[in-house]
Amino acid sequence: MKNQRGVTFIGMIFIAGLIVMGAIIALKLVPAYIEYATVVQHLREIARSPDARGASPREIQMMFSKRAQIDDIKAINANDIEVTREGDSVVLSASYQTKVKLFGNLSACIDFEPSSGK
């Protein structure tokens, strides 16, 4: 008789469970990263706009607020945006945390630091 090779049924169920668990976690975390990418995109667009060069920090924050309202950004608001000037250009940055409920009493806390700089 030859010995059988391969994965047992229990092993296959265990592997499938790990894959499903990983997929569930990834699907819950992806929206937070999409929102982060949108925030970075808006910060870069505002920093490159000619209107921002002569605007006050409050006016720049209002520009972000309008864009955030259109794209339904809830993780960060206009008051969280820090405006600094480097010569002729404007650099926008922020720092915020997002808490994502995974399942049960388990949550993921993600720290983001978007910036209009490189």
PDB file of C-alpha atoms in Angstrom:
ATOM      1  CA  MET A   1       0.000   0.000   0.000  1.00  0.00           C
ATOM      2  CA  LYS A   2       1.114   3.511  -0.756  1.00  0.00           C
ATOM      3  CA  ASN A   3       0.776   6.367   1.715  1.00  0.00           C
ATOM      4  CA  GLN A   4      -1.653   9.042   0.679  1.00  0.00           C
ATOM      5  CA  ARG A   5      -0.402  12.557   0.244  1.00  0.00           C
ATOM      6  CA  GLY A   6      -2.213  15.862   0.416  1.00  0.00           C
ATOM      7  CA  VAL A   7      -4.223  17.999   2.742  1.00  0.00           C
ATOM      8  CA  THR A   8      -6.832  16.435   4.973  1.00  0.00           C
ATOM      9  CA  PHE A   9     -10.398  17.683   5.050  1.00  0.00           C
ATOM     10  CA  ILE A  10      -9.824  19.313   8.459  1.00  0.00           C
ATOM     11  CA  GLY A  11      -6.676  21.007   7.136  1.00  0.00           C
ATOM     12  CA  MET A  12      -8.568  22.267   4.106  1.00  0.00           C
ATOM     13  CA  ILE A  13     -11.343  23.721   6.317  1.00  0.00           C
ATOM     14  CA  PHE A  14      -8.709  25.416   8.504  1.00  0.00           C
ATOM     15  CA  ILE A  15      -6.961  26.974   5.487  1.00  0.00           C
ATOM     16  CA  ALA A  16     -10.291  28.116   4.004  1.00  0.00           C
ATOM     17  CA  GLY A  17     -11.220  29.681   7.370  1.00  0.00           C
ATOM     18  CA  LEU A  18      -7.945  31.625   7.460  1.00  0.00           C
ATOM     19  CA  ILE A  19      -8.485  32.874   3.918  1.00  0.00           C
ATOM     20  CA  VAL A  20     -12.062  33.964   4.699  1.00  0.00           C
ATOM     21  CA  MET A  21     -10.942  35.696   7.916  1.00  0.00           C
ATOM     22  CA  GLY A  22      -8.206  37.569   6.034  1.00  0.00           C
ATOM     23  CA  ALA A  23     -10.661  38.609   3.322  1.00  0.00           C
ATOM     24  CA  ILE A  24     -13.174  39.923   5.880  1.00  0.00           C
ATOM     25  CA  ILE A  25     -10.491  41.979   7.629  1.00  0.00           C
ATOM     26  CA  ALA A  26      -9.199  43.353   4.305  1.00  0.00           C
ATOM     27  CA  LEU A  27     -12.702  44.309   3.140  1.00  0.00           C
ATOM     28  CA  LYS A  28     -13.323  46.228   6.357  1.00  0.00           C
ATOM     29  CA  LEU A  29      -9.977  48.088   6.229  1.00  0.00           C
ATOM     30  CA  VAL A  30     -10.036  49.060   2.540  1.00  0.00           C
ATOM     31  CA  PRO A  31     -12.569  51.945   2.926  1.00  0.00           C
ATOM     32  CA  ALA A  32     -10.308  53.658   5.496  1.00  0.00           C
ATOM     33  CA  TYR A  33      -7.385  53.541   3.058  1.00  0.00           C
ATOM     34  CA  ILE A  34      -9.557  54.765   0.185  1.00  0.00           C
ATOM     35  CA  GLU A  35     -10.651  57.722   2.318  1.00  0.00           C
ATOM     36  CA  TYR A  36      -6.992  58.421   3.183  1.00  0.00           C
ATOM     37  CA  ALA A  37      -6.066  58.416  -0.527  1.00  0.00           C
ATOM     38  CA  THR A  38      -8.911  60.855  -1.205  1.00  0.00           C
ATOM     39  CA  VAL A  39      -7.692  63.171   1.576  1.00  0.00           C
ATOM     40  CA  VAL A  40      -4.144  63.118   0.161  1.00  0.00           C
ATOM     41  CA  GLN A  41      -5.479  63.837  -3.332  1.00  0.00           C
ATOM     42  CA  HIS A  42      -7.478  66.844  -2.093  1.00  0.00           C
ATOM     43  CA  LEU A  43      -4.545  68.203  -0.089  1.00  0.00           C
ATOM     44  CA  ARG A  44      -2.281  67.998  -3.146  1.00  0.00           C
ATOM     45  CA  GLU A  45      -4.853  69.610  -5.434  1.00  0.00           C
ATOM     46  CA  ILE A  46      -5.429  72.475  -3.010  1.00  0.00           C
ATOM     47  CA  ALA A  47      -1.687  73.010  -2.465  1.00  0.00           C
ATOM     48  CA  ARG A  48      -1.097  73.178  -6.241  1.00  0.00           C
ATOM     49  CA  SER A  49      -4.019  75.484  -6.942  1.00  0.00           C
ATOM     50  CA  PRO A  50      -3.194  79.128  -7.686  1.00  0.00           C
ATOM     51  CA  ASP A  51      -5.988  80.224  -5.315  1.00  0.00           C
ATOM     52  CA  ALA A  52      -4.174  78.722  -2.324  1.00  0.00           C
ATOM     53  CA  ARG A  53      -0.962  80.701  -2.805  1.00  0.00           C
ATOM     54  CA  GLY A  54      -2.479  84.000  -1.686  1.00  0.00           C
ATOM     55  CA  ALA A  55      -5.122  82.574   0.622  1.00  0.00           C
ATOM     56  CA  SER A  56      -5.102  82.638   4.404  1.00  0.00           C
ATOM     57  CA  PRO A  57      -4.945  79.351   6.343  1.00  0.00           C
ATOM     58  CA  ARG A  58      -8.652  79.679   7.180  1.00  0.00           C
ATOM     59  CA  GLU A  59      -9.564  80.077   3.502  1.00  0.00           C
ATOM     60  CA  ILE A  60      -7.474  77.010   2.626  1.00  0.00           C
ATOM     61  CA  GLN A  61      -9.246  75.034   5.340  1.00  0.00           C
ATOM     62  CA  MET A  62     -12.581  76.117   3.869  1.00  0.00           C
ATOM     63  CA  MET A  63     -11.435  74.885   0.444  1.00  0.00           C
ATOM     64  CA  PHE A  64     -10.772  71.478   2.001  1.00  0.00           C
ATOM     65  CA  SER A  65     -14.066  71.550   3.869  1.00  0.00           C
ATOM     66  CA  LYS A  66     -16.020  72.035   0.638  1.00  0.00           C
ATOM     67  CA  ARG A  67     -14.193  69.172  -1.070  1.00  0.00           C
ATOM     68  CA  ALA A  68     -14.603  66.924   1.972  1.00  0.00           C
ATOM     69  CA  GLN A  69     -18.332  67.566   2.008  1.00  0.00           C
ATOM     70  CA  ILE A  70     -18.648  66.591  -1.655  1.00  0.00           C
ATOM     71  CA  ASP A  71     -16.662  63.343  -1.193  1.00  0.00           C
ATOM     72  CA  ASP A  72     -18.263  62.558   2.193  1.00  0.00           C
ATOM     73  CA  ILE A  73     -14.983  62.520   4.132  1.00  0.00           C
ATOM     74  CA  LYS A  74     -15.814  62.025   7.812  1.00  0.00           C
ATOM     75  CA  ALA A  75     -12.482  60.969   9.360  1.00  0.00           C
ATOM     76  CA  ILE A  76     -10.954  64.436   9.238  1.00  0.00           C
ATOM     77  CA  ASN A  77     -12.315  67.975   9.232  1.00  0.00           C
ATOM     78  CA  ALA A  78     -10.959  71.317   8.066  1.00  0.00           C
ATOM     79  CA  ASN A  79      -9.669  72.300  11.525  1.00  0.00           C
ATOM     80  CA  ASP A  80      -7.298  69.307  11.476  1.00  0.00           C
ATOM     81  CA  ILE A  81      -5.447  70.665   8.429  1.00  0.00           C
ATOM     82  CA  GLU A  82      -2.130  72.398   9.175  1.00  0.00           C
ATOM     83  CA  VAL A  83      -1.066  75.020   6.655  1.00  0.00           C
ATOM     84  CA  THR A  84       2.613  75.911   6.288  1.00  0.00           C
ATOM     85  CA  ARG A  85       4.301  78.013   3.648  1.00  0.00           C
ATOM     86  CA  GLU A  86       7.618  77.096   2.073  1.00  0.00           C
ATOM     87  CA  GLY A  87       8.685  80.007  -0.043  1.00  0.00           C
ATOM     88  CA  ASP A  88       6.038  80.490  -2.722  1.00  0.00           C
ATOM     89  CA  SER A  89       4.293  77.164  -2.190  1.00  0.00           C
ATOM     90  CA  VAL A  90       1.808  75.918   0.398  1.00  0.00           C
ATOM     91  CA  VAL A  91       2.215  72.615   2.252  1.00  0.00           C
ATOM     92  CA  LEU A  92      -0.859  71.041   3.830  1.00  0.00           C
ATOM     93  CA  SER A  93      -0.636  68.242   6.370  1.00  0.00           C
ATOM     94  CA  ALA A  94      -2.725  66.536   9.003  1.00  0.00           C
ATOM     95  CA  SER A  95      -2.677  63.677  11.464  1.00  0.00           C
ATOM     96  CA  TYR A  96      -5.658  61.553  12.427  1.00  0.00           C
ATOM     97  CA  GLN A  97      -6.751  58.120  13.600  1.00  0.00           C
ATOM     98  CA  THR A  98      -9.486  55.891  12.278  1.00  0.00           C
ATOM     99  CA  LYS A  99     -11.043  53.106  14.330  1.00  0.00           C
ATOM    100  CA  VAL A 100     -12.527  50.253  12.295  1.00  0.00           C
ATOM    101  CA  LYS A 101     -14.698  47.653  14.006  1.00  0.00           C
ATOM    102  CA  LEU A 102     -13.711  44.218  12.719  1.00  0.00           C
ATOM    103  CA  PHE A 103     -15.928  41.754  14.579  1.00  0.00           C
ATOM    104  CA  GLY A 104     -17.046  41.147  18.132  1.00  0.00           C
ATOM    105  CA  ASN A 105     -15.072  43.391  20.452  1.00  0.00           C
ATOM    106  CA  LEU A 106     -12.064  43.501  18.106  1.00  0.00           C
ATOM    107  CA  SER A 107     -11.241  46.787  16.356  1.00  0.00           C
ATOM    108  CA  ALA A 108      -8.339  48.123  14.328  1.00  0.00           C
ATOM    109  CA  CYS A 109      -6.963  51.595  15.019  1.00  0.00           C
ATOM    110  CA  ILE A 110      -5.106  53.075  12.044  1.00  0.00           C
ATOM    111  CA  ASP A 111      -2.933  56.219  12.245  1.00  0.00           C
ATOM    112  CA  PHE A 112      -2.777  58.355   9.110  1.00  0.00           C
ATOM    113  CA  GLU A 113      -0.577  61.360   8.349  1.00  0.00           C
ATOM    114  CA  PRO A 114      -1.603  62.759   4.951  1.00  0.00           C
ATOM    115  CA  SER A 115       0.416  65.566   3.421  1.00  0.00           C
ATOM    116  CA  SER A 116       0.509  67.532   0.189  1.00  0.00           C
ATOM    117  CA  GLY A 117       4.295  67.238   0.133  1.00  0.00           C
ATOM    118  CA  LYS A 118       6.250  64.394  -1.404  1.00  0.00           C
TER     119      LYS A 118
END
